[in-house]
Coordinates of C-alpha atoms in Angstrom, one line a residue:
Chain A
X1 CA 20.1 37.6 -5.3
X2 CA 22.5 37.2 -2.4
X3 CA 25.3 39.7 -2.6
X4 CA 27.8 37.3 -1.0
X5 CA 27.7 35.2 -4.2
X6 CA 29.9 37.9 -5.7
X7 CA 32.5 37.4 -3.0
X8 CA 32.6 33.7 -4.0
X9 CA 32.9 34.6 -7.7
X10 CA 35.8 37.0 -7.0
X11 CA 37.5 34.3 -4.9
X12 CA 37.1 31.9 -7.8
X13 CA 38.4 34.4 -10.4
X14 CA 41.4 35.1 -8.1
X15 CA 42.1 31.4 -7.8
X16 CA 41.9 30.9 -11.5
X17 CA 44.4 33.8 -12.0
X18 CA 46.7 32.6 -9.3
X19 CA 46.8 29.0 -10.7
X20 CA 47.2 30.3 -14.2
X21 CA 50.3 32.3 -13.3
X22 CA 51.9 29.1 -12.0
X23 CA 50.9 26.7 -14.8
X24 CA 51.1 28.8 -18.0
X25 CA 54.4 29.4 -19.7
X26 CA 53.8 32.3 -22.0
X27 CA 54.7 35.7 -20.4
X28 CA 51.7 37.4 -22.0
X29 CA 49.3 34.8 -20.6
X30 CA 50.9 35.0 -17.2
X31 CA 50.4 38.7 -17.3
X32 CA 46.8 38.3 -18.3
X33 CA 46.3 36.0 -15.3
X34 CA 47.8 38.7 -13.0
X35 CA 45.3 41.2 -14.5
X36 CA 42.5 38.7 -13.7
X37 CA 43.7 38.6 -10.1
X38 CA 43.6 42.4 -9.9
X39 CA 40.1 42.4 -11.4
X40 CA 39.0 39.8 -8.9
X41 CA 40.2 42.1 -6.2
X42 CA 38.1 44.9 -7.8
X43 CA 35.0 42.8 -7.8
X44 CA 35.6 42.0 -4.1
X45 CA 36.1 45.7 -3.3
X46 CA 32.8 46.7 -5.0
X47 CA 30.9 43.8 -3.4
X48 CA 32.1 44.6 0.1
X49 CA 31.4 48.3 -0.6
X50 CA 27.8 47.3 -1.3
X51 CA 27.6 45.0 1.8
X52 CA 29.0 47.7 4.1
X53 CA 27.1 50.5 2.5
X54 CA 30.1 52.9 2.1
X55 CA 31.9 54.1 -1.0
X56 CA 35.5 53.5 -0.1
X57 CA 35.6 50.1 -1.9
X58 CA 34.3 51.6 -5.1
X59 CA 36.9 54.3 -4.9
X60 CA 39.6 51.6 -4.3
X61 CA 38.5 49.8 -7.5
X62 CA 39.1 53.0 -9.5
X63 CA 42.6 53.3 -8.1
X64 CA 43.2 49.7 -9.0
X65 CA 42.2 50.2 -12.6
X66 CA 44.6 53.1 -12.9
X67 CA 47.4 51.2 -11.4
X68 CA 46.7 48.1 -13.5
X69 CA 46.8 50.3 -16.6
X70 CA 50.3 51.6 -15.6
X71 CA 51.4 48.0 -14.9
X72 CA 50.3 47.0 -18.5
X73 CA 52.5 49.8 -19.9
X74 CA 55.6 48.7 -18.0
X75 CA 54.9 45.0 -18.3
X76 CA 54.3 45.0 -22.1
X77 CA 57.4 47.1 -22.6
X78 CA 59.5 44.5 -20.8
X79 CA 57.8 41.6 -22.5
X80 CA 58.2 43.2 -26.0
X81 CA 61.8 43.9 -25.4
X82 CA 62.4 40.3 -24.4
X83 CA 60.5 39.0 -27.4
X84 CA 62.4 41.2 -29.8
X85 CA 65.8 39.9 -28.6
X86 CA 64.8 36.2 -28.2
X87 CA 61.9 35.7 -30.6
X88 CA 60.0 34.0 -27.8
X89 CA 57.9 35.1 -25.0
X90 CA 58.1 31.8 -23.1
X91 CA 59.3 32.1 -19.5
X92 CA 61.1 28.8 -19.8
X93 CA 63.4 30.1 -22.5
X94 CA 64.5 33.0 -20.3
X95 CA 66.7 30.9 -18.1
X96 CA 70.2 32.3 -18.3
X97 CA 70.1 33.2 -14.7
X98 CA 69.6 29.7 -13.4
X99 CA 72.6 28.6 -11.3
Chain B
X1 CA 27.4 67.1 1.6
X2 CA 31.1 66.5 0.7
X3 CA 33.8 68.5 2.5
X4 CA 36.8 69.4 0.5
X5 CA 40.0 67.5 1.6
X6 CA 42.6 69.3 3.6
X7 CA 46.2 68.6 2.8
X8 CA 49.1 69.5 5.1
X9 CA 51.5 70.6 2.4
X10 CA 54.4 71.3 4.7
X11 CA 54.5 67.7 5.8
X12 CA 53.9 66.2 2.4
X13 CA 56.4 68.6 0.7
X14 CA 59.4 66.1 0.8
X15 CA 57.5 63.6 -1.3
X16 CA 56.0 66.3 -3.6
X17 CA 59.5 67.8 -4.2
X18 CA 60.9 64.4 -5.2
X19 CA 57.9 63.9 -7.6
X20 CA 58.3 67.4 -9.1
X21 CA 62.0 66.8 -9.6
X22 CA 61.3 63.5 -11.3
X23 CA 58.8 65.2 -13.7
X24 CA 61.4 67.9 -14.4
X25 CA 63.8 65.1 -15.2
X26 CA 61.4 63.8 -17.8
X27 CA 61.1 67.2 -19.4
X28 CA 64.9 67.6 -19.4
X29 CA 65.1 64.2 -21.2
X30 CA 62.7 65.5 -23.9
X31 CA 63.9 69.0 -24.5
X32 CA 67.5 69.5 -23.5
X33 CA 70.2 68.7 -26.0
X34 CA 72.2 65.5 -25.7
X35 CA 75.6 66.9 -24.6
X36 CA 74.2 68.6 -21.5
X37 CA 71.7 66.1 -20.5
X38 CA 73.5 63.6 -18.3
X39 CA 75.2 66.3 -16.2
X40 CA 72.0 68.3 -15.9
X41 CA 70.0 65.2 -14.9
X42 CA 72.5 64.4 -12.2
X43 CA 72.5 68.0 -10.8
X44 CA 68.8 68.2 -10.8
X45 CA 68.3 64.8 -9.1
X46 CA 70.9 65.5 -6.4
X47 CA 69.5 69.0 -5.8
X48 CA 66.0 67.7 -5.5
X49 CA 67.0 65.1 -2.9
X50 CA 68.9 67.8 -0.9
X51 CA 66.0 70.2 -1.0
X52 CA 63.6 67.4 0.0
X53 CA 65.9 66.4 2.9
X54 CA 66.1 70.0 4.0
X55 CA 62.3 70.3 4.1
X56 CA 62.1 67.0 6.0
X57 CA 64.6 68.3 8.5
X58 CA 62.6 71.5 9.0
X59 CA 59.4 69.5 9.9
X60 CA 61.2 66.8 11.8
X61 CA 59.5 67.6 15.1
X62 CA 56.0 68.0 13.7
X63 CA 53.7 65.1 13.2
X64 CA 50.2 64.6 12.1
X65 CA 48.0 61.6 11.4
X66 CA 45.9 63.8 9.2
X67 CA 48.6 65.0 6.7
X68 CA 46.4 63.9 3.8
X69 CA 43.0 63.4 5.5
X70 CA 43.4 59.9 6.9
X71 CA 45.6 58.5 4.2
X72 CA 49.1 59.6 5.3
X73 CA 50.4 59.8 8.8
X74 CA 53.7 61.6 9.2
X75 CA 55.2 60.6 12.5
X76 CA 58.6 60.0 14.0
X77 CA 59.3 56.6 12.4
X78 CA 57.9 57.9 9.1
X79 CA 60.2 61.0 9.1
X80 CA 63.2 58.9 10.0
X81 CA 62.6 56.4 7.3
X82 CA 62.0 59.1 4.7
X83 CA 65.3 60.7 5.7
X84 CA 67.0 57.3 5.4
X85 CA 65.5 56.7 2.0
X86 CA 66.7 60.2 0.8
X87 CA 70.2 59.5 2.1
X88 CA 70.4 56.1 0.4
X89 CA 69.0 57.6 -2.8
X90 CA 71.6 60.3 -2.7
X91 CA 74.5 57.8 -2.4
X92 CA 72.7 55.5 -4.9
X93 CA 72.5 58.3 -7.5
X94 CA 76.3 59.0 -7.0
X95 CA 76.8 55.4 -8.2
X96 CA 74.2 55.6 -10.9
X97 CA 75.9 58.7 -12.3
X98 CA 78.5 56.5 -13.9
X99 CA 76.7 56.1 -17.2
X100 CA 79.0 53.3 -18.2
X101 CA 76.7 50.8 -16.6
X102 CA 73.6 51.6 -18.6
X103 CA 72.5 50.7 -22.1
X104 CA 72.7 53.8 -24.3
X105 CA 69.2 53.0 -25.7
X106 CA 67.3 50.4 -23.7
X107 CA 64.8 49.9 -26.5
X108 CA 67.4 49.0 -29.1
X109 CA 67.9 45.3 -29.8
X110 CA 70.9 43.8 -28.0
X111 CA 73.8 43.5 -30.4
X112 CA 72.0 45.5 -33.2
X113 CA 73.3 48.2 -35.5
X114 CA 71.2 50.8 -33.8
X115 CA 72.7 50.0 -30.4
X116 CA 76.3 50.1 -31.7
X117 CA 75.5 53.4 -33.4
X118 CA 74.0 54.9 -30.3
X119 CA 77.0 53.8 -28.3
X120 CA 79.5 55.2 -30.8
X121 CA 77.8 58.6 -31.3
X122 CA 77.2 58.9 -27.6
X123 CA 73.5 59.3 -28.0
X124 CA 72.7 57.9 -24.6
X125 CA 69.4 58.2 -22.9
X126 CA 69.5 59.2 -19.2
X127 CA 66.0 58.2 -18.2
X128 CA 67.4 56.3 -15.3
X129 CA 67.5 59.5 -13.2
X130 CA 63.8 60.3 -13.3
X131 CA 63.0 56.6 -12.9
X132 CA 65.1 56.5 -9.8
X133 CA 63.3 59.6 -8.4
X134 CA 59.8 58.1 -9.1
X135 CA 60.9 55.0 -7.3
X136 CA 62.2 57.2 -4.4
X137 CA 58.8 59.0 -4.2
X138 CA 57.0 55.7 -3.9
X139 CA 59.4 54.5 -1.3
X140 CA 58.9 57.7 0.8
X141 CA 55.1 57.3 0.6
X142 CA 55.1 53.6 1.4
X143 CA 56.1 53.7 5.1
X144 CA 53.8 56.7 5.9
X145 CA 50.7 55.4 4.1
X146 CA 47.9 54.4 6.5
X147 CA 45.2 53.2 4.2
X148 CA 45.2 50.3 1.8
X149 CA 44.6 52.4 -1.4
X150 CA 47.6 54.6 -0.6
X151 CA 49.7 51.6 0.4
X152 CA 48.9 49.8 -2.9
X153 CA 49.6 52.9 -5.0
X154 CA 52.9 53.6 -3.2
X155 CA 53.9 49.9 -3.6
X156 CA 53.3 50.2 -7.3
X157 CA 55.0 53.6 -7.7
X158 CA 58.1 52.2 -6.1
X159 CA 58.0 48.9 -8.0
X160 CA 57.2 49.8 -11.6
X161 CA 60.3 52.0 -12.1
X162 CA 62.5 49.4 -10.5
X163 CA 61.3 46.7 -12.9
X164 CA 62.4 48.9 -15.8
X165 CA 65.7 49.9 -14.2
X166 CA 66.6 46.2 -13.7
X167 CA 66.6 45.8 -17.5
X168 CA 68.9 48.8 -18.4
X169 CA 72.3 47.1 -18.1
X170 CA 74.8 47.9 -20.9
X171 CA 76.6 44.6 -20.7
X172 CA 75.1 41.2 -20.6
X173 CA 71.8 42.7 -21.8
X174 CA 69.9 39.4 -22.2
X175 CA 70.6 38.6 -18.6
X176 CA 69.5 42.0 -17.6
X177 CA 66.2 41.8 -19.6
X178 CA 65.6 38.4 -18.1
X179 CA 66.0 39.8 -14.6
X180 CA 63.5 42.6 -15.5
X181 CA 61.0 40.0 -16.7
X182 CA 61.3 37.8 -13.7
X183 CA 61.1 40.8 -11.3
X184 CA 58.1 42.2 -13.1
X185 CA 56.1 39.0 -13.3
X186 CA 56.7 37.9 -9.7
X187 CA 56.3 41.5 -8.5
X188 CA 53.0 41.9 -10.2
X189 CA 51.9 38.5 -8.9
X190 CA 52.7 39.4 -5.3
X191 CA 51.1 42.9 -5.5
X192 CA 47.9 41.2 -6.8
X193 CA 48.0 39.1 -3.6
X194 CA 48.5 42.3 -1.6
X195 CA 45.5 43.9 -3.3
X196 CA 43.2 40.9 -2.8
X197 CA 44.3 40.8 0.9
X198 CA 43.4 44.5 1.2
X199 CA 40.0 43.8 -0.3
X200 CA 39.4 41.0 2.2
X201 CA 40.5 43.2 5.1
X202 CA 38.1 45.8 3.8
X203 CA 35.4 43.2 3.7
X204 CA 36.2 42.4 7.4
X205 CA 36.3 45.9 8.7
X206 CA 34.3 48.0 6.3
X207 CA 37.1 50.6 6.3
X208 CA 40.3 50.9 4.2
X209 CA 42.3 52.6 6.9
X210 CA 44.6 50.8 9.4
X211 CA 42.9 52.6 12.3
X212 CA 39.5 51.4 11.1
X213 CA 40.9 47.9 10.9
X214 CA 42.2 48.0 14.5
X215 CA 38.8 49.3 15.7
X216 CA 37.0 46.5 13.9
X217 CA 39.4 43.9 15.4
X218 CA 38.8 45.3 18.9
X219 CA 35.1 45.5 18.3
X220 CA 34.9 41.9 17.0
X221 CA 31.8 40.8 15.2
X222 CA 33.4 40.7 11.7
X223 CA 33.9 37.6 9.7
X224 CA 37.2 36.1 11.0
X225 CA 37.8 34.2 7.7
X226 CA 38.2 37.5 5.9
X227 CA 40.5 38.8 8.6
X228 CA 42.8 35.7 8.6
X229 CA 42.9 35.4 4.8
X230 CA 43.4 39.1 4.5
X231 CA 46.4 39.1 6.9
X232 CA 47.9 36.1 5.0
X233 CA 47.6 37.7 1.5
X234 CA 48.8 41.2 2.6
X235 CA 51.8 39.5 4.3
X236 CA 52.6 37.6 1.0
X237 CA 52.8 41.0 -0.8
X238 CA 55.0 42.5 1.9
X239 CA 57.3 39.5 2.4
X240 CA 57.9 39.3 -1.3
X241 CA 59.0 43.0 -1.4
X242 CA 61.5 42.4 1.5
X243 CA 62.7 39.1 0.0
X244 CA 61.8 36.7 2.8
X245 CA 61.7 33.0 2.4
X246 CA 59.6 31.4 0.8
X247 CA 59.1 34.5 -1.4
X248 CA 62.8 35.1 -2.0
X249 CA 63.3 33.3 -5.3
X250 CA 63.5 36.5 -7.4
X251 CA 66.2 38.0 -5.2
X252 CA 69.4 36.3 -6.5
X253 CA 68.4 36.4 -10.1
X254 CA 67.4 40.1 -10.1
X255 CA 70.4 41.1 -8.1
X256 CA 72.7 39.4 -10.5
X257 CA 71.0 40.6 -13.7
X258 CA 70.3 44.2 -12.9
X259 CA 73.0 46.9 -13.4
X260 CA 75.2 46.9 -10.3
X261 CA 74.4 50.5 -9.1
X262 CA 70.7 49.7 -9.5
X263 CA 71.1 46.5 -7.5
X264 CA 72.7 48.5 -4.7
X265 CA 70.0 51.2 -4.7
X266 CA 67.3 48.6 -4.9
X267 CA 68.7 46.4 -2.1
X268 CA 69.2 49.3 0.3
X269 CA 66.3 51.6 -0.2
X270 CA 63.5 49.1 -1.0
X271 CA 64.3 47.3 2.3
X272 CA 64.0 50.5 4.3
X273 CA 60.7 51.4 2.6
X274 CA 59.2 47.9 2.7
X275 CA 60.1 47.2 6.3
X276 CA 58.8 50.6 7.3
X277 CA 55.4 49.7 5.8
X278 CA 55.5 46.2 7.2
X279 CA 56.2 47.6 10.7
X280 CA 53.4 50.1 10.4
X281 CA 50.8 47.6 9.1
X282 CA 51.6 45.0 11.8
X283 CA 52.1 47.6 14.5
X284 CA 49.2 50.0 13.9
X285 CA 46.7 47.9 11.9
X286 CA 47.1 44.3 13.1
X287 CA 48.5 44.7 16.6
X288 CA 45.2 43.6 18.1
X289 CA 45.2 40.4 16.1
X290 CA 48.9 39.6 16.8
X291 CA 48.1 36.1 18.0
X292 CA 47.0 35.2 14.5
X293 CA 50.1 36.3 12.6
X294 CA 53.0 36.4 15.1
X295 CA 53.7 32.7 15.2
X296 CA 53.9 32.4 11.4
X297 CA 56.0 35.5 10.9
X298 CA 58.3 34.3 13.6
X299 CA 58.8 31.0 11.8
X300 CA 59.4 32.9 8.5
X301 CA 62.0 35.0 10.3
X302 CA 63.8 31.9 11.5
X303 CA 63.7 30.2 8.1
X304 CA 64.8 33.3 6.3
X305 CA 67.8 33.9 8.5
X306 CA 69.0 30.4 8.3
X307 CA 68.3 29.9 4.6
X308 CA 70.0 33.2 3.6
X309 CA 73.1 32.3 5.6
X310 CA 73.3 28.7 4.4
X311 CA 72.5 29.2 0.7
X312 CA 75.1 31.9 0.4
X313 CA 77.9 29.4 1.2
X314 CA 77.7 27.5 -2.1
X315 CA 77.5 30.7 -4.3
X316 CA 80.4 31.9 -6.5
X317 CA 79.0 35.1 -7.9
X318 CA 79.5 38.1 -5.6
X319 CA 76.2 39.6 -6.5
X320 CA 74.3 36.4 -5.8
X321 CA 76.2 36.1 -2.4
X322 CA 75.2 39.6 -1.5
X323 CA 71.6 38.7 -2.6
X324 CA 71.5 35.7 -0.2
X325 CA 73.1 37.9 2.4
X326 CA 70.2 40.4 1.9
X327 CA 67.8 37.5 2.4
X328 CA 69.5 36.7 5.8
X329 CA 69.3 40.4 6.7
X330 CA 65.6 40.4 5.9
X331 CA 65.2 37.7 8.5
X332 CA 67.0 39.8 11.1
X333 CA 64.7 42.7 10.3
X334 CA 61.6 40.5 10.6
X335 CA 62.9 39.6 14.0
X336 CA 62.6 43.3 14.8
X337 CA 59.1 43.4 13.4
X338 CA 58.0 40.4 15.5
X339 CA 59.3 42.0 18.7
X340 CA 56.5 44.5 18.4
X341 CA 58.0 46.9 20.9
X342 CA 59.5 50.4 20.8
X343 CA 63.1 49.1 20.9
X344 CA 62.3 46.8 18.0
X345 CA 61.2 49.8 16.0
X346 CA 64.3 51.8 17.0
X347 CA 66.5 48.9 16.1
X348 CA 64.8 48.6 12.7
X349 CA 65.3 52.3 12.0
X350 CA 69.0 52.1 12.9
X351 CA 69.6 48.8 11.0
X352 CA 68.0 50.2 7.8
X353 CA 70.6 53.0 7.7
X354 CA 73.6 50.8 8.7
X355 CA 72.7 48.0 6.3
X356 CA 71.6 50.3 3.5
X357 CA 74.9 52.2 3.4
X358 CA 77.1 49.1 3.7
X359 CA 75.1 47.6 0.8
X360 CA 75.5 50.6 -1.4
X361 CA 79.3 50.7 -0.6
X362 CA 79.7 47.0 -1.3
X363 CA 77.9 47.2 -4.7
X364 CA 79.9 50.3 -5.4
X365 CA 83.2 48.3 -5.0
X366 CA 81.8 45.5 -7.2
X367 CA 81.4 48.0 -10.0
X368 CA 85.1 48.7 -9.9
X369 CA 86.5 45.2 -10.4
X370 CA 86.5 44.6 -14.1
X371 CA 88.2 42.9 -17.0
X372 CA 88.0 43.8 -20.7
X373 CA 84.4 42.5 -21.0
X374 CA 83.0 44.4 -18.0
X375 CA 82.5 43.7 -14.3
X376 CA 83.9 40.5 -12.9
X377 CA 81.4 39.2 -10.3
X378 CA 82.9 35.6 -10.1
X379 CA 84.7 35.7 -6.8
X380 CA 87.2 33.0 -7.9
X381 CA 88.6 35.6 -10.2
X382 CA 89.0 38.0 -7.3
X383 CA 91.9 35.9 -5.9
X384 CA 94.8 38.1 -4.7
X385 CA 93.2 41.4 -5.5
X386 CA 94.2 42.6 -2.1
X387 CA 97.8 42.6 -3.3
X388 CA 97.1 44.6 -6.4
X389 CA 94.8 47.2 -4.8
X390 CA 94.9 47.0 -1.1
X391 CA 92.7 50.0 -0.5
X392 CA 89.7 48.8 -2.5
X393 CA 90.1 45.3 -1.0
X394 CA 90.2 46.7 2.5
X395 CA 87.1 48.8 1.9
X396 CA 85.2 45.7 0.6
X397 CA 86.4 43.8 3.6
X398 CA 85.0 46.5 5.9
X399 CA 81.6 46.3 4.3
X400 CA 81.6 42.5 4.5
X401 CA 82.6 42.6 8.2
X402 CA 79.8 45.0 8.8
X403 CA 77.3 42.5 7.2
X404 CA 78.8 39.8 9.3
X405 CA 78.2 41.9 12.4
X406 CA 81.8 42.1 13.7
X407 CA 82.3 44.7 16.5
X408 CA 83.4 48.2 15.7
X409 CA 81.3 48.2 12.5
X410 CA 77.7 49.5 12.2
X411 CA 76.4 46.0 11.5
X412 CA 77.3 44.8 14.9
X413 CA 75.4 47.6 16.6
X414 CA 72.4 47.0 14.4
X415 CA 72.3 43.3 15.1
X416 CA 72.9 43.9 18.8
X417 CA 70.0 46.3 18.9
X418 CA 67.7 43.9 17.1
X419 CA 68.6 40.9 19.3
X420 CA 68.2 42.9 22.5
X421 CA 64.7 44.0 21.3
X422 CA 63.8 40.4 20.5
X423 CA 65.1 39.4 24.0
X424 CA 63.1 42.1 25.6
X425 CA 59.9 40.9 24.0
X426 CA 60.5 37.4 25.2
X427 CA 61.4 35.8 21.8
X428 CA 64.5 34.1 23.1
X429 CA 64.5 31.4 20.4
X430 CA 64.7 34.1 17.7
X431 CA 67.8 35.5 19.4
X432 CA 69.4 32.0 19.5
X433 CA 68.6 31.4 15.8
X434 CA 69.8 34.9 14.9
X435 CA 73.1 34.5 16.5
X436 CA 73.5 31.0 14.9
X437 CA 72.7 32.4 11.5
X438 CA 75.2 35.2 12.0
X439 CA 77.8 32.7 12.9
X440 CA 77.2 30.7 9.7
X441 CA 77.2 33.9 7.7
X442 CA 80.6 34.9 9.1
X443 CA 82.0 31.9 7.3
X444 CA 81.3 33.0 3.8
X445 CA 82.1 36.7 4.4
X446 CA 85.5 35.7 5.9
X447 CA 86.1 33.3 2.9
X448 CA 85.8 36.3 0.5
X449 CA 88.2 38.3 2.7
X450 CA 90.7 35.4 2.8
X451 CA 90.4 35.1 -1.0
X452 CA 91.2 38.8 -1.4
X453 CA 94.2 38.9 0.8
X454 CA 95.7 35.5 1.4
X455 CA 95.7 33.9 -2.1
X456 CA 98.0 34.4 -5.0
X457 CA 96.5 36.1 -8.0
X458 CA 95.1 33.5 -10.5
X459 CA 95.2 35.7 -13.6
X460 CA 96.2 39.2 -14.5
X461 CA 93.3 40.2 -16.7
X462 CA 91.1 41.2 -13.7
X463 CA 91.9 44.6 -12.4
X464 CA 90.5 47.4 -10.3
X465 CA 89.6 50.4 -12.5
X466 CA 90.3 53.9 -11.4
X467 CA 87.0 54.9 -9.8
X468 CA 85.1 57.9 -11.2
X469 CA 85.0 60.7 -8.7
X470 CA 81.4 60.3 -7.7
X471 CA 81.7 56.5 -7.2
X472 CA 84.7 57.2 -5.0
X473 CA 82.7 59.7 -3.0
X474 CA 79.8 57.2 -2.6
X475 CA 82.1 54.4 -1.4
X476 CA 84.0 56.8 0.9
X477 CA 80.8 58.1 2.5
X478 CA 79.5 54.6 3.0
X479 CA 82.8 53.4 4.6
X480 CA 83.0 56.4 6.9
X481 CA 79.4 56.0 8.1
X482 CA 80.0 52.2 8.6
X483 CA 83.0 52.8 10.8
X484 CA 81.6 55.9 12.6
X485 CA 78.3 54.1 13.6
X486 CA 80.5 51.2 14.8
X487 CA 82.7 53.4 17.0
X488 CA 80.1 55.9 18.2
X489 CA 76.7 54.3 17.6
X490 CA 74.9 56.7 19.9
X491 CA 75.2 59.5 17.3
X492 CA 72.4 57.8 15.3
X493 CA 71.0 55.4 17.8
X494 CA 69.7 58.2 20.1
X495 CA 68.1 59.9 17.2
X496 CA 66.5 56.6 16.2
X497 CA 65.2 56.1 19.8
X498 CA 63.6 59.6 19.7
X499 CA 62.0 59.0 16.4
X500 CA 60.8 55.5 17.1
X501 CA 57.0 56.1 17.5
X502 CA 53.9 55.8 15.3
X503 CA 51.0 58.1 15.5
X504 CA 47.7 56.2 15.3

């Protein structure tokens, strides 16, 4: 099977994530879409690593996983704090700062 | 056969010292009793920054592109920016030291019994100090990182603490939490773009380092689609961090919602770090492909300058005005990036000091103007403050004049340096737009000054509180530097000239 198909797959996943962030209204779902984008980047890193025959891309994907885990911790903390004070995780409800 | 990595600890020490201090701060938070904690955290943080600066000063004339194998390149510009970030962090922590701005327990529900109890008994958490230091360590790594893994990790290390810090405000907590949510979601979105861009550039060049990227561009033969998309996506991540149009929409909301000392620190230090990294990526990694990105970044610089200056006119909230002003300043700094010459780099270094300190000073003054419910950021209620407290109003005016770029302030010298660098590189239209945008910006800065001094007080509930000692020191330092760099710019400008180089 042609390795470059994985590049197309990662581009597709990234696009789904990027569109999802824009159209979904629930903070948790938006956050999941961002994670999908990070994982698409991981897939791209690993595929390119295979194509170029060096290991840097695979190492990069490990770092991405660690950073994504940290981001989950911070992100969920913020979303849970918002949910507790508003009883809603919708980003449309959080609009006090609109002019 | 793997060779063990060689680290140059002397050059990396400033970053490591800050990280160690931050970890020490976490331990203090866990083990030291409540009464001593705030004071101890403050002492430790300031001491860590001073020690890191001292080490940085010691290695100022050394440089190496191999400080951590090929991942970190400590060179003149890197050392200058690290020093800038440390100075800004020092002044920022003096402002943060006033614990009155922060929620006693950020995890407690706003308006709940636990929150009131924590406030009454004085059981305040002081995690803001270690968070600040973690952010500072990321900021110091960001402009010296030379491969995309390190760049991404540094970007996240600087961003994640800032997301949390934006939500720590004691008053108007819902607003503050909302700012944290917006900042987090948009920040995570933009760093995903940055990462995917890095993956595409890796696909183009087969190497994660900026040098490998340059070699691949010179060599040709790679897939240009990956290169162009990679440049675009990496730029989105960087332009978001610096707050350039069209990725600026988070700036006013986050600046308004975050606790004011945090806003000041974030505005000043993040700009220095993010522009340092932007300059390095474009200068070292993408210089050979400049015809692909220069036209677009120039257009973004033009739009950013004009948008920031025009949008600020209709704002009434001082923190939002300063946010739009920071967008305009991002446009000026992008002009320096597009110049792609040594004087552009020197101008960027000088500007990040001048703008950073004036910003910290301005937000420091904002923390002082209050009524019974907390800070008053609506400028219509600032009418006539110059008559009640002339000194504070004069200081604020000084910072605003510096933002406006009036001669004899540091802002004028910075703008002049940037425009002459742009002129030198042949981007005359950028100079014209820049001067035009500055002229528009002068309007709303002067309007605030007129409101402070030449209007009768509208109500008496707004007053200037007696500043705590450390806030006073921070504002005083910023004001002195702003005047000094305006009167005798060569003190710092010569240094910036000497340090304005990248090691490839």
